Coordinates of C-alpha atoms in Angstrom, one line a residue:
Chain A
M1 CA -9.6 -8.5 -31.9
L2 CA -9.5 -8.8 -28.2
G3 CA -12.2 -10.1 -25.8
A4 CA -13.0 -8.6 -22.3
I5 CA -15.2 -9.7 -19.4
E6 CA -16.1 -7.4 -16.6
A7 CA -17.4 -10.0 -14.2
G8 CA -19.5 -8.3 -11.5
G9 CA -21.6 -9.7 -8.8
T10 CA -24.9 -8.7 -10.5
K11 CA -24.0 -8.7 -14.2
F12 CA -21.2 -9.7 -16.6
V13 CA -20.3 -7.2 -19.3
C14 CA -18.7 -9.0 -22.3
A15 CA -17.1 -7.0 -25.0
V16 CA -14.8 -7.2 -28.0
G17 CA -12.5 -4.4 -29.1
D18 CA -8.8 -3.6 -29.6
E19 CA -5.7 -2.6 -27.7
K20 CA -6.5 1.1 -28.2
G21 CA -9.5 0.7 -25.9
N22 CA -12.0 0.8 -28.7
I23 CA -15.1 -1.3 -27.9
E24 CA -16.8 -2.7 -31.0
E25 CA -19.6 -4.7 -29.4
R26 CA -20.8 -5.5 -25.9
I27 CA -23.5 -7.4 -24.1
Q28 CA -24.7 -7.7 -20.5
I29 CA -25.5 -11.1 -18.9
P30 CA -27.0 -11.5 -15.5
T31 CA -24.7 -13.1 -12.9
T32 CA -26.8 -16.1 -11.8
V33 CA -24.9 -19.4 -11.6
P34 CA -22.0 -20.5 -13.8
A35 CA -24.0 -23.2 -15.6
E36 CA -26.4 -20.5 -16.8
T37 CA -24.1 -17.4 -17.2
M38 CA -21.0 -19.0 -18.7
P39 CA -22.7 -20.6 -21.8
K40 CA -23.9 -17.1 -22.7
V41 CA -20.4 -15.7 -22.3
V42 CA -19.1 -18.5 -24.6
E43 CA -21.9 -17.9 -27.1
F44 CA -21.0 -14.2 -27.3
F45 CA -17.3 -14.7 -27.9
N46 CA -18.0 -17.6 -30.4
K47 CA -19.3 -14.9 -32.8
Y48 CA -15.8 -13.4 -33.0
S49 CA -12.3 -14.5 -33.5
V50 CA -10.6 -13.2 -30.4
K51 CA -6.8 -13.7 -29.9
A52 CA -7.0 -13.2 -26.1
I53 CA -9.5 -12.6 -23.4
G54 CA -9.1 -10.4 -20.3
I55 CA -11.2 -10.9 -17.2
G56 CA -11.7 -8.3 -14.5
S57 CA -13.6 -10.3 -11.9
F58 CA -15.4 -9.9 -8.6
G59 CA -13.5 -11.7 -5.9
P60 CA -11.7 -12.8 -4.0
I61 CA -9.9 -14.6 -6.7
D62 CA -6.6 -16.5 -7.0
V63 CA -4.2 -14.4 -9.0
N64 CA -1.0 -16.2 -8.0
M65 CA 0.2 -18.0 -11.1
D66 CA 2.2 -20.5 -9.1
S67 CA -0.9 -21.7 -7.2
H68 CA -2.8 -24.8 -8.1
S69 CA -6.0 -22.8 -7.9
Y70 CA -4.8 -19.9 -10.1
G71 CA -7.6 -18.5 -12.1
N72 CA -10.4 -19.5 -9.7
I73 CA -12.9 -17.4 -7.9
T74 CA -12.2 -18.4 -4.3
S75 CA -14.2 -17.8 -1.1
T76 CA -17.0 -15.6 -2.4
P77 CA -20.3 -15.4 -0.5
K78 CA -22.0 -16.1 -3.9
T79 CA -21.9 -19.9 -3.3
A80 CA -22.5 -21.0 -6.8
W81 CA -19.3 -19.3 -7.9
K82 CA -17.1 -20.4 -4.9
D83 CA -14.0 -22.2 -6.3
Y84 CA -15.2 -21.7 -9.9
P85 CA -12.2 -22.2 -12.3
F86 CA -12.9 -19.1 -14.4
V87 CA -9.7 -19.1 -16.4
Q88 CA -9.7 -22.8 -17.0
A89 CA -13.3 -22.8 -18.3
L90 CA -12.4 -20.1 -20.8
K91 CA -9.2 -21.8 -21.8
E92 CA -11.1 -24.9 -22.6
A93 CA -13.6 -23.0 -24.7
F94 CA -11.2 -20.8 -26.6
S95 CA -7.5 -21.9 -26.4
V96 CA -6.3 -18.3 -26.3
P97 CA -4.3 -16.4 -23.7
I98 CA -6.5 -15.4 -20.7
G99 CA -5.6 -12.4 -18.5
F100 CA -7.1 -12.5 -15.1
N101 CA -7.3 -9.9 -12.3
T102 CA -9.8 -8.2 -10.0
D103 CA -12.5 -5.9 -11.3
V104 CA -10.9 -3.0 -9.5
N105 CA -7.4 -3.7 -10.7
A106 CA -8.8 -3.9 -14.2
A107 CA -10.4 -0.5 -13.7
A108 CA -7.1 0.9 -12.4
L109 CA -5.4 -0.4 -15.5
G110 CA -8.1 1.1 -17.8
E111 CA -7.8 4.5 -16.1
A112 CA -3.9 4.4 -16.2
T113 CA -4.0 3.6 -19.9
F114 CA -6.8 5.8 -21.3
G115 CA -8.5 7.6 -18.4
A116 CA -7.8 10.1 -15.6
A117 CA -4.3 8.6 -14.9
K118 CA -3.3 8.3 -18.6
G119 CA 0.4 8.3 -18.9
L120 CA 1.1 7.8 -15.2
D121 CA 2.9 4.8 -13.9
S122 CA 1.1 5.0 -10.6
C123 CA -2.6 5.4 -9.7
L124 CA -5.3 4.1 -7.3
Y125 CA -8.8 3.3 -8.4
I126 CA -11.5 3.0 -5.7
T127 CA -15.1 2.0 -6.2
V128 CA -17.6 2.9 -3.6
G129 CA -20.9 1.1 -4.3
T130 CA -22.5 -2.1 -3.1
G131 CA -19.0 -2.8 -1.7
I132 CA -15.8 -0.9 -1.5
G133 CA -12.8 -2.1 -3.4
A134 CA -9.6 -0.7 -4.8
G135 CA -7.0 -1.5 -7.4
A136 CA -3.6 0.1 -8.0
I137 CA -0.9 0.5 -10.5
V138 CA 2.6 0.7 -8.8
Q139 CA 5.5 1.6 -11.0
G140 CA 3.7 0.6 -14.1
K141 CA 2.3 -2.8 -12.9
L142 CA -0.9 -3.9 -11.3
L143 CA -0.3 -4.2 -7.6
Q144 CA 0.1 -7.8 -6.4
G145 CA 1.9 -9.6 -3.7
L146 CA 0.8 -12.6 -1.8
S147 CA -2.5 -11.9 -3.4
H148 CA -4.5 -8.9 -4.7
P149 CA -5.3 -6.0 -2.4
E150 CA -8.5 -6.0 -0.3
M151 CA -8.4 -2.3 0.5
G152 CA -12.1 -2.0 1.2
H153 CA -11.8 -3.7 4.5
I154 CA -9.3 -1.4 6.3
L155 CA -10.2 -0.2 9.7
V156 CA -11.4 3.4 10.2
R157 CA -12.1 5.5 13.2
R158 CA -15.8 6.1 13.8
H159 CA -17.3 9.5 13.2
P160 CA -18.2 10.9 16.6
N161 CA -21.9 11.0 15.6
D162 CA -22.1 7.6 14.1
E163 CA -23.7 4.8 16.2
F164 CA -24.5 2.5 13.3
Q165 CA -23.0 -0.9 14.0
G166 CA -21.6 -1.5 10.6
K167 CA -22.6 -4.1 7.9
C168 CA -19.4 -6.1 7.2
P169 CA -19.9 -9.8 8.1
Y170 CA -16.2 -10.1 8.8
H171 CA -15.3 -6.9 10.5
H172 CA -18.6 -5.1 11.3
D173 CA -17.4 -1.5 11.2
C174 CA -14.5 -1.6 8.7
L175 CA -14.5 0.9 5.8
E176 CA -16.9 -1.2 3.7
G177 CA -19.0 -1.9 6.7
L178 CA -19.5 1.8 7.4
A179 CA -19.3 3.5 4.1
A180 CA -20.6 1.2 1.2
G181 CA -24.0 1.8 -0.3
P182 CA -25.8 -0.8 1.9
A183 CA -24.3 0.8 5.1
I184 CA -25.6 4.2 4.0
E185 CA -29.1 2.8 3.4
A186 CA -29.1 0.9 6.7
R187 CA -27.9 3.8 8.7
W188 CA -30.1 6.5 7.3
G189 CA -33.2 4.4 6.4
A190 CA -33.2 5.3 2.7
K191 CA -31.2 4.7 -0.4
G192 CA -28.6 7.3 -1.3
N193 CA -30.5 8.8 -4.2
Q194 CA -33.3 9.7 -1.7
L195 CA -30.9 11.4 0.6
V196 CA -29.4 13.9 -1.7
D197 CA -30.3 16.9 0.4
R198 CA -29.2 15.4 3.7
V199 CA -25.9 17.2 4.1
E200 CA -24.9 15.1 7.2
V201 CA -25.1 11.9 5.1
W202 CA -22.5 13.0 2.6
D203 CA -20.3 14.8 5.2
M204 CA -20.0 11.5 7.1
E205 CA -19.4 9.6 4.0
G206 CA -16.5 11.9 3.1
Y207 CA -15.2 11.5 6.6
Y208 CA -14.8 7.8 6.1
I209 CA -13.5 7.9 2.6
A210 CA -10.9 10.6 3.5
Q211 CA -9.6 8.4 6.3
A212 CA -9.2 5.6 3.8
L213 CA -7.4 7.9 1.4
M214 CA -5.1 9.0 4.1
Q215 CA -4.0 5.4 4.7
Y216 CA -3.7 4.7 1.0
I217 CA -1.6 7.8 0.4
L218 CA 0.8 7.2 3.3
I219 CA 1.3 3.6 2.3
L220 CA 1.2 3.7 -1.5
S221 CA 1.8 7.3 -2.4
P222 CA -0.2 7.1 -5.7
K223 CA 0.3 9.7 -8.3
K224 CA -3.5 10.0 -9.0
I225 CA -6.6 8.8 -7.1
I226 CA -9.7 7.9 -9.0
L227 CA -13.0 7.6 -7.0
G228 CA -15.7 5.8 -8.8
G229 CA -18.8 3.7 -8.0
G230 CA -22.4 4.6 -7.5
V231 CA -22.0 6.4 -4.2
M232 CA -19.4 8.8 -5.8
N233 CA -22.1 10.0 -8.2
Q234 CA -23.1 12.2 -5.2
K235 CA -20.5 14.8 -6.2
Q236 CA -20.8 16.5 -2.8
V237 CA -18.9 13.6 -1.3
F238 CA -15.7 14.9 -3.1
I239 CA -16.0 18.2 -1.2
S240 CA -16.3 16.4 2.1
V241 CA -13.3 14.1 1.2
Y242 CA -11.1 17.1 0.4
K243 CA -12.0 18.9 3.6
Y244 CA -11.4 15.9 5.9
L245 CA -8.3 14.7 4.1
Q246 CA -6.7 18.1 4.6
E247 CA -7.7 18.1 8.2
F248 CA -6.4 14.5 8.9
L249 CA -3.1 14.8 7.0
N250 CA -2.4 18.3 8.4
E251 CA 0.2 19.1 5.7
Y252 CA 2.4 16.2 6.6
V253 CA 2.9 15.2 3.0
V254 CA 3.0 17.4 0.0
L255 CA 0.2 16.6 -2.5
P256 CA -1.0 18.2 -5.7
E257 CA -4.1 20.4 -5.6
L258 CA -6.7 17.9 -4.2
A259 CA -9.3 18.7 -6.9
D260 CA -6.7 17.6 -9.5
Y261 CA -5.4 14.7 -7.4
I262 CA -8.6 13.0 -6.4
V263 CA -11.0 12.8 -9.3
S264 CA -13.8 10.9 -11.0
P265 CA -13.0 8.1 -13.5
G266 CA -12.0 9.5 -16.9
L267 CA -13.6 6.6 -18.6
G268 CA -16.8 6.8 -16.6
D269 CA -18.5 3.4 -16.4
N270 CA -16.1 2.0 -19.0
A271 CA -13.0 1.8 -16.8
G272 CA -13.5 -1.9 -15.9
I273 CA -14.3 -3.2 -19.3
T274 CA -11.6 -1.1 -21.0
G275 CA -9.1 -2.4 -18.4
S276 CA -10.2 -5.9 -19.1
L277 CA -9.4 -5.4 -22.8
M278 CA -5.9 -4.3 -21.6
L279 CA -5.6 -7.4 -19.5
A280 CA -6.3 -9.4 -22.8
H281 CA -3.7 -7.3 -24.6
Q282 CA -1.1 -8.0 -21.9
A283 CA -1.9 -11.7 -21.8
F284 CA -1.5 -11.9 -25.6
Q285 CA 1.8 -10.1 -25.5
E286 CA 3.1 -12.3 -22.7
E287 CA 2.4 -15.5 -24.6
N288 CA 3.6 -14.2 -28.0
Chain B
M1 CA 34.1 -1.9 -4.0
L2 CA 30.9 -0.2 -3.1
G3 CA 30.1 2.5 -0.5
A4 CA 27.1 2.7 1.8
I5 CA 25.7 5.2 4.2
E6 CA 22.9 4.5 6.6
A7 CA 22.0 8.1 7.5
G8 CA 20.1 8.1 10.8
G9 CA 18.8 10.9 12.9
T10 CA 21.4 10.2 15.7
K11 CA 24.3 8.6 13.8
F12 CA 25.6 7.9 10.3
V13 CA 26.9 4.4 9.6
C14 CA 29.4 4.4 6.7
A15 CA 30.6 1.2 5.2
V16 CA 32.4 -0.3 2.2
G17 CA 31.7 -3.7 0.9
D18 CA 30.5 -5.6 -2.1
E19 CA 27.3 -6.6 -4.0
K20 CA 27.1 -9.8 -2.1
G21 CA 26.4 -7.9 1.1
N22 CA 29.9 -8.4 2.6
I23 CA 30.9 -5.4 4.7
E24 CA 34.7 -4.8 4.8
E25 CA 34.9 -1.8 7.0
R26 CA 32.6 0.5 8.8
I27 CA 32.5 3.5 11.0
Q28 CA 29.9 5.5 12.9
I29 CA 29.7 9.3 12.8
P30 CA 27.4 11.4 15.0
T31 CA 24.6 13.2 13.1
T32 CA 25.2 16.8 14.2
V33 CA 25.2 19.3 11.4
P34 CA 26.2 18.8 7.7
A35 CA 29.3 20.9 8.0
E36 CA 30.6 18.7 10.7
T37 CA 29.2 15.3 9.8
M38 CA 29.7 15.3 6.0
P39 CA 33.5 16.0 6.0
K40 CA 33.9 12.9 8.1
V41 CA 31.8 10.9 5.6
V42 CA 34.0 12.1 2.8
E43 CA 37.2 11.4 4.7
F44 CA 36.1 7.8 5.2
F45 CA 35.3 7.1 1.6
N46 CA 38.4 8.9 0.4
K47 CA 40.4 6.0 1.9
Y48 CA 38.8 3.6 -0.6
S49 CA 38.1 3.5 -4.3
V50 CA 34.3 3.1 -4.4
K51 CA 32.6 2.8 -7.8
A52 CA 29.2 3.8 -6.4
I53 CA 27.6 4.9 -3.1
G54 CA 24.2 4.0 -1.7
I55 CA 22.4 6.1 0.8
G56 CA 19.5 5.0 3.1
S57 CA 18.5 8.2 4.7
F58 CA 16.2 9.6 7.4
G59 CA 13.5 11.7 5.9
P60 CA 11.4 12.9 4.4
I61 CA 13.6 13.0 1.3
D62 CA 13.0 13.8 -2.3
V63 CA 13.3 10.5 -4.3
N64 CA 11.6 11.8 -7.5
M65 CA 14.3 11.8 -10.1
D66 CA 12.3 14.4 -12.2
S67 CA 12.3 16.9 -9.3
H68 CA 14.6 19.8 -9.1
S69 CA 15.2 18.9 -5.4
Y70 CA 15.9 15.2 -6.1
G71 CA 18.4 13.9 -3.7
N72 CA 17.7 16.4 -0.9
I73 CA 16.5 15.8 2.6
T74 CA 13.4 18.0 2.7
S75 CA 11.2 19.0 5.6
T76 CA 12.9 17.3 8.5
P77 CA 12.5 18.7 12.0
K78 CA 16.3 18.5 12.2
T79 CA 16.7 22.1 10.9
A80 CA 20.4 21.9 10.0
W81 CA 19.5 19.2 7.5
K82 CA 16.4 20.7 6.1
D83 CA 16.8 21.0 2.3
Y84 CA 20.3 19.5 2.5
P85 CA 21.4 18.4 -1.0
F86 CA 22.7 15.0 0.1
V87 CA 23.1 13.4 -3.3
Q88 CA 24.6 16.5 -4.9
A89 CA 27.2 16.9 -2.1
L90 CA 28.4 13.3 -2.6
K91 CA 28.4 13.6 -6.4
E92 CA 30.7 16.6 -6.0
A93 CA 33.0 14.8 -3.8
F94 CA 33.2 11.5 -5.6
S95 CA 31.8 11.6 -9.2
V96 CA 30.4 8.1 -8.9
P97 CA 26.7 6.9 -9.2
I98 CA 24.8 7.6 -6.0
G99 CA 21.7 5.6 -5.0
F100 CA 19.3 7.4 -2.7
N101 CA 16.3 6.1 -0.8
T102 CA 14.8 6.1 2.7
D103 CA 16.5 4.2 5.5
V104 CA 13.5 1.9 5.7
N105 CA 13.3 1.2 2.0
A106 CA 17.0 0.4 2.2
A107 CA 16.4 -2.0 5.0
A108 CA 13.6 -3.6 3.0
L109 CA 15.9 -4.1 0.1
G110 CA 18.6 -5.6 2.4
E111 CA 16.1 -8.0 3.9
A112 CA 14.7 -9.0 0.4
T113 CA 18.2 -9.6 -0.9
F114 CA 20.0 -11.4 1.9
G115 CA 17.7 -11.5 5.0
A116 CA 14.3 -12.8 6.1
A117 CA 12.7 -12.1 2.7
K118 CA 15.6 -13.5 0.6
G119 CA 14.4 -14.5 -2.8
L120 CA 11.0 -12.9 -2.5
D121 CA 9.9 -10.1 -4.9
S122 CA 7.7 -8.6 -2.2
C123 CA 8.2 -7.7 1.5
L124 CA 7.5 -5.1 4.1
Y125 CA 10.1 -3.8 6.6
I126 CA 8.8 -1.9 9.6
T127 CA 10.9 -0.3 12.3
V128 CA 9.4 0.6 15.6
G129 CA 11.8 2.7 17.6
T130 CA 12.2 6.4 18.1
G131 CA 9.8 6.7 15.2
I132 CA 7.8 4.3 13.2
G133 CA 8.6 3.9 9.5
A134 CA 8.2 1.3 6.8
G135 CA 9.7 0.4 3.4
A136 CA 8.5 -2.1 0.9
I137 CA 9.5 -4.1 -2.1
V138 CA 6.6 -4.6 -4.5
Q139 CA 7.1 -6.9 -7.5
G140 CA 10.8 -6.7 -7.1
K141 CA 11.1 -2.9 -6.8
L142 CA 11.3 -0.4 -3.9
L143 CA 7.9 1.1 -3.4
Q144 CA 7.6 4.6 -4.8
G145 CA 4.9 6.7 -6.3
L146 CA 4.4 10.4 -5.9
S147 CA 7.0 10.0 -3.2
H148 CA 8.2 7.4 -0.7
P149 CA 5.8 5.8 1.7
E150 CA 5.2 7.4 5.1
M151 CA 3.5 4.4 6.7
G152 CA 4.3 5.3 10.3
H153 CA 1.6 8.0 10.4
I154 CA -1.5 6.0 9.5
L155 CA -4.5 6.4 11.7
V156 CA -5.4 3.7 14.2
R157 CA -8.3 3.1 16.6
R158 CA -7.5 3.7 20.2
H159 CA -7.2 0.8 22.6
P160 CA -10.2 1.1 24.9
N161 CA -7.9 1.5 28.0
D162 CA -5.6 4.1 26.4
E163 CA -6.1 7.7 27.4
F164 CA -2.6 8.9 26.3
Q165 CA -3.0 11.9 24.0
G166 CA -0.3 10.8 21.6
K167 CA 3.0 12.4 20.7
C168 CA 2.9 13.1 16.9
P169 CA 3.3 16.8 16.3
Y170 CA 1.2 16.5 13.1
H171 CA -1.5 13.9 14.0
H172 CA -1.3 13.5 17.8
D173 CA -2.6 9.9 18.0
C174 CA -1.6 8.3 14.7
L175 CA 0.4 5.0 14.8
E176 CA 3.7 6.7 15.5
G177 CA 2.1 9.1 18.0
L178 CA 0.7 6.2 20.1
A179 CA 3.2 3.3 19.5
A180 CA 6.8 4.6 18.9
G181 CA 9.3 4.4 21.8
P182 CA 8.7 8.0 23.0
A183 CA 5.0 7.3 23.2
I184 CA 5.6 4.2 25.3
E185 CA 7.8 6.2 27.7
A186 CA 5.4 9.1 28.0
R187 CA 2.4 6.9 28.5
W188 CA 3.8 4.6 31.1
G189 CA 6.4 6.9 32.7
A190 CA 9.5 4.8 32.1
K191 CA 11.6 3.6 29.2
G192 CA 10.6 0.3 27.5
N193 CA 13.5 -1.6 29.0
Q194 CA 12.3 -0.8 32.5
L195 CA 8.8 -2.0 31.6
V196 CA 9.7 -5.6 30.6
D197 CA 7.4 -7.2 33.1
R198 CA 4.4 -5.0 32.5
V199 CA 2.2 -7.3 30.4
E200 CA -0.3 -4.5 29.7
V201 CA 2.4 -2.3 28.0
W202 CA 3.3 -4.9 25.4
D203 CA -0.3 -6.1 24.9
M204 CA -1.3 -2.5 24.0
E205 CA 1.8 -2.1 21.8
G206 CA 0.8 -5.2 19.9
Y207 CA -2.8 -3.9 19.6
Y208 CA -1.6 -0.9 17.7
I209 CA 1.0 -2.6 15.6
A210 CA -1.5 -5.3 14.6
Q211 CA -3.9 -2.7 13.4
A212 CA -1.1 -1.2 11.3
L213 CA -0.3 -4.6 9.8
M214 CA -3.9 -5.2 9.0
Q215 CA -3.9 -2.0 6.9
Y216 CA -0.6 -2.8 5.3
I217 CA -1.7 -6.4 4.4
L218 CA -5.1 -5.3 3.0
I219 CA -3.4 -2.6 0.9
L220 CA -0.1 -4.1 -0.2
S221 CA -0.4 -7.9 0.4
P222 CA 3.3 -8.4 1.2
K223 CA 4.8 -11.8 1.0
K224 CA 6.8 -11.3 4.2
I225 CA 6.6 -8.8 7.0
I226 CA 9.8 -7.9 8.9
L227 CA 9.4 -6.1 12.2
G228 CA 12.6 -4.4 13.5
G229 CA 13.6 -1.5 15.6
G230 CA 14.4 -1.2 19.3
V231 CA 10.8 -1.7 20.5
M232 CA 10.6 -5.1 18.7
N233 CA 13.5 -6.4 20.8
Q234 CA 10.7 -7.0 23.4
K235 CA 9.8 -10.3 21.8
Q236 CA 6.5 -10.5 23.7
V237 CA 5.2 -7.8 21.3
F238 CA 5.2 -10.4 18.5
I239 CA 2.8 -12.6 20.5
S240 CA 0.4 -9.7 21.0
V241 CA 0.7 -8.8 17.4
Y242 CA -0.3 -12.3 16.3
K243 CA -3.2 -12.4 18.7
Y244 CA -4.7 -9.1 17.7
L245 CA -4.1 -9.4 14.0
Q246 CA -6.0 -12.7 13.9
E247 CA -8.8 -11.1 15.9
F248 CA -9.0 -8.0 13.6
L249 CA -8.7 -9.8 10.2
N250 CA -11.1 -12.6 11.3
E251 CA -9.9 -15.0 8.6
Y252 CA -10.9 -12.5 5.8
V253 CA -7.6 -13.1 4.0
V254 CA -5.6 -16.3 3.8
L255 CA -2.1 -15.8 5.3
P256 CA 0.8 -18.1 6.0
E257 CA 1.4 -19.2 9.6
L258 CA 1.8 -15.8 11.4
A259 CA 5.0 -16.9 13.2
D260 CA 6.6 -17.5 9.7
Y261 CA 5.0 -14.5 8.1
I262 CA 5.8 -11.8 10.6
V263 CA 9.3 -12.1 11.7
S264 CA 12.4 -10.3 13.1
P265 CA 15.1 -9.0 10.6
G266 CA 17.2 -11.8 9.2
L267 CA 20.1 -9.3 9.1
G268 CA 19.6 -7.9 12.6
D269 CA 20.9 -4.4 12.8
N270 CA 22.7 -4.7 9.5
A271 CA 19.5 -4.6 7.3
G272 CA 19.8 -0.8 6.6
I273 CA 23.6 -0.7 5.8
T274 CA 23.4 -3.9 3.7
G275 CA 20.4 -2.4 1.8
S276 CA 22.4 0.8 1.3
L277 CA 25.2 -1.3 -0.3
M278 CA 22.5 -2.7 -2.6
L279 CA 21.4 0.8 -3.5
A280 CA 25.0 1.5 -4.5
H281 CA 25.0 -1.7 -6.6
Q282 CA 21.7 -0.7 -8.3
A283 CA 23.0 2.8 -9.0
F284 CA 26.2 1.5 -10.5
Q285 CA 24.3 -0.9 -12.8
E286 CA 21.9 1.7 -13.9
E287 CA 24.7 4.0 -15.0
N288 CA 26.9 1.4 -16.6

């Protein structure tokens, strides 16, 4: 039996399951402070005999195994979790192999193993919600270099009708600053689910996401792109994304039919927790 | 003995050498039309007994081994080379393993093996010259997905003082359209080497390249960035790149000292041909 943690900024999902992606049991725990959240995590896994645990975590995190702070959450604005030694804490509680990566890299792994990119050695998973993040599989492996990707903060050109200043505390009007859920709410004065009929809202959203996809495609050339997260539940955004991406790329690269190439998660909301199970599976295999 | 071809838009460099990057002999052949250029290539390699040949080619090219047009140059504006079956032509002449990738991916491989990124499993090589292109090593392998990267055509935000329309036939004012050599010449009315003292020229150039690097870093997180090509011989561009990259990223990601992180090619003009030798070495190993 394998354990999995999808550690999000508002809630932790903990689950047990197997390497085929079957989830046997799961709970949700609010993300408050480590001293409160983590004992509940340990209590959950104490009920089972897990041979490894995989973590897909909010970030930024240290994924560099040669680093002295490997396994930590690093410079998060959630101050109680800043520099929290996530892997070390679990190692001390369970003495089993621990897999550790970003929540979005975990979701990419889940989708590449059992979801919309099943069987492919290359895919990109993007979530557009409270923030914007992306993970990727490149030639069969989770993308990693100096650190994990931070694709949500790439620069985009402003839509000609957009005068909103942007909400990113670091870059103001980067992709996340202009196109994540809080930016939509701040720009238009209402939450997305109250703006369903406002065509201009979702047209502009697609304009920004299409720009991001253009950059991702030209740089990574993924074999499949999966767009998840709360904002993408507005399916009209996909239509706008297809339109603008075609306009921006102008046939410069040959792509599959866009409706087959840029899709919703095959695992729905289970991409992250399923990918975290796979991180557990990989960690177990690497240490055995 | 290994053979290597650096196939550029204006000239082919052919060389023979070994897997340690030693080049024993080399020639240059003008890139005219295949019926003229290729017999000279074959004539050169006929003088030696090469056990494999590596090609780093101008593009776009088909690098997908499952494709029926694998090994071809595809939709190049150089019409005589459009759909030219580069790998097949060499296979027919020499019956040895042929490695095939983009010129910039070859250069990245050369730099990662013997140059500025020696010993690293991750680097990015960018050339800024007649065009802008980039290749990358990700976790020890040349970056490839659906196809090879086309990083020179990413979108950038305009410099506030730049009213030049851009020179890219596909995207007008993408990175290549605004920052490659021909764009510099068209915007300022003189070639780069006549503009050495014009501070504003190189400041603007750095502004665009820094934006591109920001996107590449957030998406790929390379362990080393190598900036080559004719335009980068103006070393003042590096200063501008460091300044703007710091401003744009605003300490969002932790990077090494920029002067150590973003550097000139360790192999100088030999990055591409050396990497092509390594492509030959890899092709030989894969088939033996």
